[in-house]
PDB file of C-alpha atoms and ligand atoms in Angstrom:
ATOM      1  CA  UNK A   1      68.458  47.956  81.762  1.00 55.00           C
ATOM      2  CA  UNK A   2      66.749  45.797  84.786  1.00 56.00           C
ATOM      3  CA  UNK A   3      67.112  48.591  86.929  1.00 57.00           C
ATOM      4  CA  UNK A   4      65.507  51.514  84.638  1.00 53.00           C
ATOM      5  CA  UNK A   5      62.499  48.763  83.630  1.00 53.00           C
ATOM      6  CA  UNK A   6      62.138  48.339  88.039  1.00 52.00           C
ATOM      7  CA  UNK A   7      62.728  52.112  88.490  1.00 50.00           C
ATOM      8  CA  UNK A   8      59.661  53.043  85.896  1.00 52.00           C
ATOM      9  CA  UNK A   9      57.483  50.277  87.545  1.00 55.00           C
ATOM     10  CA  UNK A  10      58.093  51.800  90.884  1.00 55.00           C
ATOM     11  CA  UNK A  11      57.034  55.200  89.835  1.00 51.00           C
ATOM     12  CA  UNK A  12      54.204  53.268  88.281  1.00 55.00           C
ATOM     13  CA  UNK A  13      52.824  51.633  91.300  1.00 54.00           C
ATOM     14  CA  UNK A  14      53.644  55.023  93.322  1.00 52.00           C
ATOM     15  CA  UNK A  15      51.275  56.255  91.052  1.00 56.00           C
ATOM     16  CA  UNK A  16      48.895  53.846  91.511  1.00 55.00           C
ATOM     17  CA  UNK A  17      49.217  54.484  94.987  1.00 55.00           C
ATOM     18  CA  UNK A  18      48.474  58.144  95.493  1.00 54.00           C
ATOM     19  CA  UNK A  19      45.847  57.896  92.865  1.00 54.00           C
ATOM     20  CA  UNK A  20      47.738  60.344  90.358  1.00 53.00           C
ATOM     21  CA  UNK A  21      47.849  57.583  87.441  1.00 50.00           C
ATOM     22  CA  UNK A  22      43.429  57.444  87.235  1.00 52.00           C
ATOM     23  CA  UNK A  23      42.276  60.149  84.646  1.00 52.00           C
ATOM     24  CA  UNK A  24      40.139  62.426  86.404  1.00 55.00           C
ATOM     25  CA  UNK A  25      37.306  61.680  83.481  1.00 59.00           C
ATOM     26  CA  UNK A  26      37.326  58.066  84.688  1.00 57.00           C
ATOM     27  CA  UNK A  27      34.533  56.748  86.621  1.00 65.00           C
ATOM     28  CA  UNK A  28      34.415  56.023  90.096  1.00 75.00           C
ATOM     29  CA  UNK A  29      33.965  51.750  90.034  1.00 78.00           C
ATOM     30  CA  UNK A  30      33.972  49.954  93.231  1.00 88.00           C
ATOM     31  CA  UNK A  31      35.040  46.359  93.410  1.00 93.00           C
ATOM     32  CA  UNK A  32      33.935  43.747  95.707  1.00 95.00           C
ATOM     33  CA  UNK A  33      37.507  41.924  96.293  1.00 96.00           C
ATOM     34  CA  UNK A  34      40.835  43.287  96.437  1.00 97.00           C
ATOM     35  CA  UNK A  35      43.286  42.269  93.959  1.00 97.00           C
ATOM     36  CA  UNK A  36      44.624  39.657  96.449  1.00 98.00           C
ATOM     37  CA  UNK A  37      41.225  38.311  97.381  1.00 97.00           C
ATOM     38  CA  UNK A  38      40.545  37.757  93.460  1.00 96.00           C
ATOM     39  CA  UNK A  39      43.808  36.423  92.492  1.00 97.00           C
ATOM     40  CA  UNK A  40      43.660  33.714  95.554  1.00 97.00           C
ATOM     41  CA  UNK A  41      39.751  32.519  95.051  1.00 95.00           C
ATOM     42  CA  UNK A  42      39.993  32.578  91.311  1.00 94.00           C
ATOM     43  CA  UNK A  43      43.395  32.781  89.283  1.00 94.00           C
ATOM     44  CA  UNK A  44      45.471  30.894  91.364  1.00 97.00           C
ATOM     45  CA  UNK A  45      43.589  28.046  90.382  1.00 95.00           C
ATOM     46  CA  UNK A  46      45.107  28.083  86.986  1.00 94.00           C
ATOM     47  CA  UNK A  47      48.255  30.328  87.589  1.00 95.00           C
ATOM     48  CA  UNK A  48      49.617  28.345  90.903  1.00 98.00           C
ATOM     49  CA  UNK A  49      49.593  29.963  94.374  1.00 98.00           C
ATOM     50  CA  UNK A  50      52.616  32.194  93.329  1.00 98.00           C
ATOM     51  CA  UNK A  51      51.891  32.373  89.633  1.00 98.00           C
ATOM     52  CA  UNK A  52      54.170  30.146  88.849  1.00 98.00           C
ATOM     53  CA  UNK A  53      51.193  28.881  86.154  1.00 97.00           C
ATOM     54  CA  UNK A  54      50.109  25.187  85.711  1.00 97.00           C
ATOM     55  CA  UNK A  55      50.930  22.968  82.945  1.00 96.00           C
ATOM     56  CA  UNK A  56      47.342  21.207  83.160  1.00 96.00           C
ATOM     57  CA  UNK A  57      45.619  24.208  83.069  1.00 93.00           C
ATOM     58  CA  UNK A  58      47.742  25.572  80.335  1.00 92.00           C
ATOM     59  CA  UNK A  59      48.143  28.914  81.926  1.00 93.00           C
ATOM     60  CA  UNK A  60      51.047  30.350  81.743  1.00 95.00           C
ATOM     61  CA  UNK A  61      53.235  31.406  84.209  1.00 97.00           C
ATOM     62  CA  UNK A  62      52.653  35.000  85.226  1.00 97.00           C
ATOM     63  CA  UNK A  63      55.639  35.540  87.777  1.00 98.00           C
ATOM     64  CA  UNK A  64      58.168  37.131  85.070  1.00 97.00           C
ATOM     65  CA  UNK A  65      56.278  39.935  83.642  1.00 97.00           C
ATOM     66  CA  UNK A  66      56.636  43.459  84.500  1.00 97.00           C
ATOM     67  CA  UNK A  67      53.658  45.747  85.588  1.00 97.00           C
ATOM     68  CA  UNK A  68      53.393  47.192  82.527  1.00 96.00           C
ATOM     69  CA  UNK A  69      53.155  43.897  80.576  1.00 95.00           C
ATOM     70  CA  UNK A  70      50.713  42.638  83.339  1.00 96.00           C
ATOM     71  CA  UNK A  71      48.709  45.414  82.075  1.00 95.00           C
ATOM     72  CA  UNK A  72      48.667  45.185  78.902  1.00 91.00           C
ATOM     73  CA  UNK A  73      47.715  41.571  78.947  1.00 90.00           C
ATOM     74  CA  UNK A  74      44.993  41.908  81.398  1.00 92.00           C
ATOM     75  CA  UNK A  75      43.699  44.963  79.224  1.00 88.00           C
ATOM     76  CA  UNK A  76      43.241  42.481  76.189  1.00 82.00           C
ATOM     77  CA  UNK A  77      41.532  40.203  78.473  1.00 83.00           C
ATOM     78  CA  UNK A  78      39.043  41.894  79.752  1.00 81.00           C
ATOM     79  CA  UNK A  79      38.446  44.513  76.501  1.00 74.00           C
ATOM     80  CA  UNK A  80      39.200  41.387  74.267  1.00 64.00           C
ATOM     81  CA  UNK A  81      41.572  43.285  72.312  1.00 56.00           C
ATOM     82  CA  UNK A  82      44.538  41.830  70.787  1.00 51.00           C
ATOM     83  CA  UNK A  83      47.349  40.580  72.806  1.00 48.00           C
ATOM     84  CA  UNK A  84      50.143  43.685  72.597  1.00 50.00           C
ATOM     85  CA  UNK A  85      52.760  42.177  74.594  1.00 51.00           C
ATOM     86  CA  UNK A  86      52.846  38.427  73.778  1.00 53.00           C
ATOM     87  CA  UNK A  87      50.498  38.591  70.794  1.00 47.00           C
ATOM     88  CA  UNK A  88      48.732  35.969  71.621  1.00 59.00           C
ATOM     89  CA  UNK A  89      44.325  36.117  71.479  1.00 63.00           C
ATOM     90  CA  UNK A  90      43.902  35.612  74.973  1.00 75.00           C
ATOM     91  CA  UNK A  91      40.674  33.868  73.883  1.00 77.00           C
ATOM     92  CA  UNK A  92      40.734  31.176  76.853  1.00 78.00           C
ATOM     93  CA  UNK A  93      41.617  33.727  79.402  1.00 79.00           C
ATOM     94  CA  UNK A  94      39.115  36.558  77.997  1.00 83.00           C
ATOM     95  CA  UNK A  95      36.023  34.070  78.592  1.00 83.00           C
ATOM     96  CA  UNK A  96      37.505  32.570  81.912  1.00 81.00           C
ATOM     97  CA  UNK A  97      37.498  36.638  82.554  1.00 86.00           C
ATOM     98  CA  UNK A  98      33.608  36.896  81.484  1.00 85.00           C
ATOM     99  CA  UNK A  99      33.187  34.192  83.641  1.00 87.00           C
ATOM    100  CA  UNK A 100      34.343  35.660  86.624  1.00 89.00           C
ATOM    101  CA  UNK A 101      33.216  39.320  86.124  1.00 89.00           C
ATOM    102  CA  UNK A 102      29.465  37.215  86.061  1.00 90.00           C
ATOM    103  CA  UNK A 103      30.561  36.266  89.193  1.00 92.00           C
ATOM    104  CA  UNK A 104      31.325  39.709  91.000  1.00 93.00           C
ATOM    105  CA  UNK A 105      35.338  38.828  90.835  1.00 94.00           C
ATOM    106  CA  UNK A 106      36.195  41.785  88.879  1.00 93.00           C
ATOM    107  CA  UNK A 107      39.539  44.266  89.650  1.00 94.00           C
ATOM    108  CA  UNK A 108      40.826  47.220  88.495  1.00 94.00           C
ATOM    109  CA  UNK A 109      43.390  47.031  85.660  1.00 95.00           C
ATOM    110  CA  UNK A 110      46.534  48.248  87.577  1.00 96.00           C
ATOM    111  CA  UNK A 111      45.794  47.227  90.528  1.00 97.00           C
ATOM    112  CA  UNK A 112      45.587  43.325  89.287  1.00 97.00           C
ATOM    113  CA  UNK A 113      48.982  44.419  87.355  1.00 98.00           C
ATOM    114  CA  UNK A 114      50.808  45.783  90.701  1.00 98.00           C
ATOM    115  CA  UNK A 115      49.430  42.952  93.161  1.00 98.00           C
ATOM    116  CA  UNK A 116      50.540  40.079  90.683  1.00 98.00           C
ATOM    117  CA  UNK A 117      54.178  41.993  90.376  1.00 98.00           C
ATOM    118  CA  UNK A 118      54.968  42.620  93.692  1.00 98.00           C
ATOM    119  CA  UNK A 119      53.963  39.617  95.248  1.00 98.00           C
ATOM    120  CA  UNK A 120      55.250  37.125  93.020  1.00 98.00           C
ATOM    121  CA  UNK A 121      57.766  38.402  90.695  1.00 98.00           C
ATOM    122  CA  UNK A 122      61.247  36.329  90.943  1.00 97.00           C
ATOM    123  CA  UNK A 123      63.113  39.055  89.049  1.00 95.00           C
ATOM    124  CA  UNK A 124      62.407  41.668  90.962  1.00 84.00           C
TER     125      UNK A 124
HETATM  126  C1  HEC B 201      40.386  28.476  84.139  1.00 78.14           C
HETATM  127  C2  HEC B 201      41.816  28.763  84.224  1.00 78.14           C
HETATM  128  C3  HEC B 201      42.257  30.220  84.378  1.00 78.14           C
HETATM  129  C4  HEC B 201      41.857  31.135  85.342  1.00 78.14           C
HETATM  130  C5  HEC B 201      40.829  30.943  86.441  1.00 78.14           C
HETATM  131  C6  HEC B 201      42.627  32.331  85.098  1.00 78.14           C
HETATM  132  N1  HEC B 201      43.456  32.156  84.015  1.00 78.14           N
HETATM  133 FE1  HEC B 201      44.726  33.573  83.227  1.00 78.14          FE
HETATM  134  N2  HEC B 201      45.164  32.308  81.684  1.00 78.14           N
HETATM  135  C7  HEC B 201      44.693  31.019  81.531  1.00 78.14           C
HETATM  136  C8  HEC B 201      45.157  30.469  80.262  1.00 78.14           C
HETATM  137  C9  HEC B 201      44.864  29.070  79.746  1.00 78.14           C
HETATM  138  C10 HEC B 201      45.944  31.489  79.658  1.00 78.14           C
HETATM  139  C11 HEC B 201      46.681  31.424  78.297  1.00 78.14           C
HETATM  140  C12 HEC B 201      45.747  31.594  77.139  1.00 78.14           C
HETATM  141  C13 HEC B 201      45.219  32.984  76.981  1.00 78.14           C
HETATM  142  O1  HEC B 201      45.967  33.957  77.168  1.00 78.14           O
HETATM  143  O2  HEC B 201      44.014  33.121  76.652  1.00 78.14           O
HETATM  144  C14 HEC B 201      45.926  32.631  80.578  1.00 78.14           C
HETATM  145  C15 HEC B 201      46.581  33.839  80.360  1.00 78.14           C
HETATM  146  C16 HEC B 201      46.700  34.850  81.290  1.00 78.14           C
HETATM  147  C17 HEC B 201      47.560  36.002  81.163  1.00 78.14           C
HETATM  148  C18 HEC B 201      48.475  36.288  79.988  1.00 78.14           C
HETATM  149  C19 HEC B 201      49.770  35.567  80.184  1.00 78.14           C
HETATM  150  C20 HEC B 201      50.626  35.572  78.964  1.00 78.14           C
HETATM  151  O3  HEC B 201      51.845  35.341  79.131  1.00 78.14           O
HETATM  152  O4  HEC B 201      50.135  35.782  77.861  1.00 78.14           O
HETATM  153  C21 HEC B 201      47.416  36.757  82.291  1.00 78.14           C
HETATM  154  C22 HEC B 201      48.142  38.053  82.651  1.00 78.14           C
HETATM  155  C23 HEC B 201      46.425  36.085  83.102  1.00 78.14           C
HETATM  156  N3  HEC B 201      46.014  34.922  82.486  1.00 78.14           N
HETATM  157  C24 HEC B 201      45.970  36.562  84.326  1.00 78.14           C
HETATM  158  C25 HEC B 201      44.935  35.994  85.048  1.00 78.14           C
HETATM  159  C26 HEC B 201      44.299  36.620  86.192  1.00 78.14           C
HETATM  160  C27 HEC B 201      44.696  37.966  86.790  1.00 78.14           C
HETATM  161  C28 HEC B 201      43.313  35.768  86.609  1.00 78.14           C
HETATM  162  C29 HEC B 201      42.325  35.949  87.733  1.00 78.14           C
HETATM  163  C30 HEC B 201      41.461  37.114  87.631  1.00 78.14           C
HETATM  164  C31 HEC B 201      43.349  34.598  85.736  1.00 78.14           C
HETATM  165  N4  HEC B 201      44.334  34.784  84.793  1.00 78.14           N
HETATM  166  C32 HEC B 201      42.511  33.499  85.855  1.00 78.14           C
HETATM  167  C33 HEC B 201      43.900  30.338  82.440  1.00 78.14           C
HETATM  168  C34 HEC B 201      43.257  30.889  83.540  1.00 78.14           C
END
């Protein structure tokens, strides 16, 4: 089961990669950071270094999801939806996430989902 869930998330981030997995209707948004340059200057002050989380921040580790719950969960944040995968609010995280879009620290969805996976997920 492990394998199928990393096999899917590969052809996800392959299709991240060559650009196939945008919609063709989306708009063109640049961002001033790459994934890695937002996750070190702003979330790994809550989520650890290797997002590993932090107990006094009360973030949760981040290190055992797959992409596609990454997504999902950083889709309610920033759209402030309801959280699909853990069903939590994501209140605290969707005005930490106002806070930093303010500040020019914004990323792309799946991007965010595939950086955070394959540079700190223990499972994989
Ligand atoms: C000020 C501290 C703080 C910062 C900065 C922060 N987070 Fe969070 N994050 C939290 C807290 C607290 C939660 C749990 C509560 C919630 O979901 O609202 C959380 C939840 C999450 C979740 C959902 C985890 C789960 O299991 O439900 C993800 C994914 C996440 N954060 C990603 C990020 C990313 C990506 C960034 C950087 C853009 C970031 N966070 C920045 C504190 C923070």
């Amino acid at each position: 089961m492990k394998k199928v869930i990393l096999i899917v998330s590969s052809i996800f981030a392959l299709m991240a990669l060559s650009g196939c997995g945008d919609s063709p209707k989306s708009k063109t948004v640049t961002y001033k950071y790459t994934p890695a340059e937002v996750y070190k200057e702003t979330c790994a002050h809550c989520h650890g270094d290797k997002g590993e989380g932090k107990v006094e921040k009360k973030a949760p580790a981040i290190n055992k999801k797959i992409v596609q719950e990454l997504e999902m969960d950083l889709f309610d944040i920033k759209k402030g939806g309801l959280g699909q995968s853990t069903a939590t609010e994501h209140e605290v995280m969707e005005h930490n996430m106002q806070k930093l879009t303010d500040k020019g620290y914004d990323y792309d969805i799946n991007a965010m989902a595939n950086y955070i996976f394959n540079a700190f997920n223990i499972n994989k």
